[in-house]
mmCIF file of C-alpha atoms in Angstrom:
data_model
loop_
_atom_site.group_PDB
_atom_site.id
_atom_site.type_symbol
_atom_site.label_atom_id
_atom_site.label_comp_id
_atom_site.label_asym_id
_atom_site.label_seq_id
_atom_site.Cartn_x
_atom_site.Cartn_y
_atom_site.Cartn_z
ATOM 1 C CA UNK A 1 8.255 -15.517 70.880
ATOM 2 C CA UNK A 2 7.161 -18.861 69.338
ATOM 3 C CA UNK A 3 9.238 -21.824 69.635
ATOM 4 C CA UNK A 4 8.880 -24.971 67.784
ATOM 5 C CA UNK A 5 9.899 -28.357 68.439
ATOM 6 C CA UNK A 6 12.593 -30.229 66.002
ATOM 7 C CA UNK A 7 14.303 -33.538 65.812
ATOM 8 C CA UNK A 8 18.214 -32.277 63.903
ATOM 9 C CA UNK A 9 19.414 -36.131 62.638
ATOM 10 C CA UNK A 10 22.944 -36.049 62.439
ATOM 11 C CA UNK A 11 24.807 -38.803 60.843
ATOM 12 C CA UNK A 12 29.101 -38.141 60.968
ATOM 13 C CA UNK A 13 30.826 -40.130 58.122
ATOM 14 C CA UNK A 14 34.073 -38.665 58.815
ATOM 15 C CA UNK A 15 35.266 -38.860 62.029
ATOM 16 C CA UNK A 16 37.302 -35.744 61.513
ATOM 17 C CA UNK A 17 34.554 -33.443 61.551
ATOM 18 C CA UNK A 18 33.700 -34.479 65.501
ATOM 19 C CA UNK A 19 34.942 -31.472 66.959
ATOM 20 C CA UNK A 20 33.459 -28.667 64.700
ATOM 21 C CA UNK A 21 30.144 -30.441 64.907
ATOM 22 C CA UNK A 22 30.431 -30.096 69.092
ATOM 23 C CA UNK A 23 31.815 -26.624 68.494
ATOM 24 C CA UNK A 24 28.915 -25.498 66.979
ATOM 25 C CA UNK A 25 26.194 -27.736 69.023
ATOM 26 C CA UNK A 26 27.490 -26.171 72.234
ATOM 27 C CA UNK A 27 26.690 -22.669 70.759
ATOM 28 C CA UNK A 28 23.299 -23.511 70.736
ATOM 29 C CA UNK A 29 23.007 -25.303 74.011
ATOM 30 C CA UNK A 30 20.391 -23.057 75.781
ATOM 31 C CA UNK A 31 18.099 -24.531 72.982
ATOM 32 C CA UNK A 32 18.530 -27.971 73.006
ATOM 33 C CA UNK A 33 16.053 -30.188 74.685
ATOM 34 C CA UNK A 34 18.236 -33.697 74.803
ATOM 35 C CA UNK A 35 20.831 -35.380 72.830
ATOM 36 C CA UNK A 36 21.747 -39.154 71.727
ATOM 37 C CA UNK A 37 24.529 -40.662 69.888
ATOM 38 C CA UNK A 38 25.100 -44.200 68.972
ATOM 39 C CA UNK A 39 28.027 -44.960 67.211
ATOM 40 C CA UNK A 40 27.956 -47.585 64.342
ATOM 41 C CA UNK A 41 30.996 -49.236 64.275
ATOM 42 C CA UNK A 42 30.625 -52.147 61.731
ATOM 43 C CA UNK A 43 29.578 -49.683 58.835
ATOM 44 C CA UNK A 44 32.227 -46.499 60.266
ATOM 45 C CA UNK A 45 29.810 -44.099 60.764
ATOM 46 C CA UNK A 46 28.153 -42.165 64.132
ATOM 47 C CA UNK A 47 24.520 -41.204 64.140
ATOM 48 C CA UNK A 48 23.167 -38.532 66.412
ATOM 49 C CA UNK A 49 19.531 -37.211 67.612
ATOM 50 C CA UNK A 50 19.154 -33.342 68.922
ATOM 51 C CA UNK A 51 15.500 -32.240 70.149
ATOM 52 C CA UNK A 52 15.668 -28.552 69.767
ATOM 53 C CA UNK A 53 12.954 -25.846 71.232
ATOM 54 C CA UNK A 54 13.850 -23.059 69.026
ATOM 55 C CA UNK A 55 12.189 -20.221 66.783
ATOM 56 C CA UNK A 56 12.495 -21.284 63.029
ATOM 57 C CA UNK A 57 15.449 -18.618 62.676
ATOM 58 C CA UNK A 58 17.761 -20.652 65.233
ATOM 59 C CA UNK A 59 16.790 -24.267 64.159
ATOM 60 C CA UNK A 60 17.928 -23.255 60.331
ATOM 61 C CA UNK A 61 20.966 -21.255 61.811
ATOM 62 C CA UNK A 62 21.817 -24.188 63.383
ATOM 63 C CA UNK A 63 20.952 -26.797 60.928
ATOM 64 C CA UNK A 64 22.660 -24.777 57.966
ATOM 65 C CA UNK A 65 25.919 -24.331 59.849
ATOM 66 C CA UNK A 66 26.182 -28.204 61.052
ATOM 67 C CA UNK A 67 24.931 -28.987 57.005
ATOM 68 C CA UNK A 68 28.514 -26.819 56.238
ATOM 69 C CA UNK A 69 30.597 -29.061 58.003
ATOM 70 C CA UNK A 70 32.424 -31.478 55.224
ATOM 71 C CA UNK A 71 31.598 -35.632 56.430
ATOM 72 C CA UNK A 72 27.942 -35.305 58.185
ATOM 73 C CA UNK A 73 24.247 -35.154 56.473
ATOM 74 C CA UNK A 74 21.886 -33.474 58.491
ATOM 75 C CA UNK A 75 18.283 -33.686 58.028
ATOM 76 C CA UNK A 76 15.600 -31.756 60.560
ATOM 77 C CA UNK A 77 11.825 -32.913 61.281
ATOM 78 C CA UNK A 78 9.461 -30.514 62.883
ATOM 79 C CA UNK A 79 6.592 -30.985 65.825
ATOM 80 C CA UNK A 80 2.937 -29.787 64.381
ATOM 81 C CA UNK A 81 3.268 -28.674 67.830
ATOM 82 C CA UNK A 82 3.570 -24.694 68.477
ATOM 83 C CA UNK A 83 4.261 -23.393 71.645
#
């Protein structure tokens, strides 16, 4: 099956929403490539960075259920890269 490359930005403006959004990461951990997060202290807020090698139906599946969590804006950029 083909797999495409995404970048799933995270930013977490409620602290309180820190364990559902590693809940439902780790469900999808077979597809993801790397993760960073850099907390931003002086304006309250976390940002994190997923690289994801998925079909189109697991990168939405994931991206819709993290974009149901109350507190966090998610945003996803594909690769023009196929595989």
């Amino acid at each position: 099956m083909e797999t495409r490359i995404a970048l799933i930005g995270i930013i977490i403006e409620d602290k309180m929403a820190i364990p559902k959004l590693n809940e439902t990461i780790h469900k999808y951990e077979q597809y993801i490539v790397g993760r960073m997060g850099i907390p931003y202290r002086e304006k309250g807020i976390s940002i994190i960075s997923i690289i994801i090698d998925a079909n189109n139906d697991v990168i939405n599946s994931l991206s819709g259920k993290l974009g149901m969590i109350k507190g966090i804006n998610v945003k996803i950029n594909y690769s023009k890269v196929n595989k």
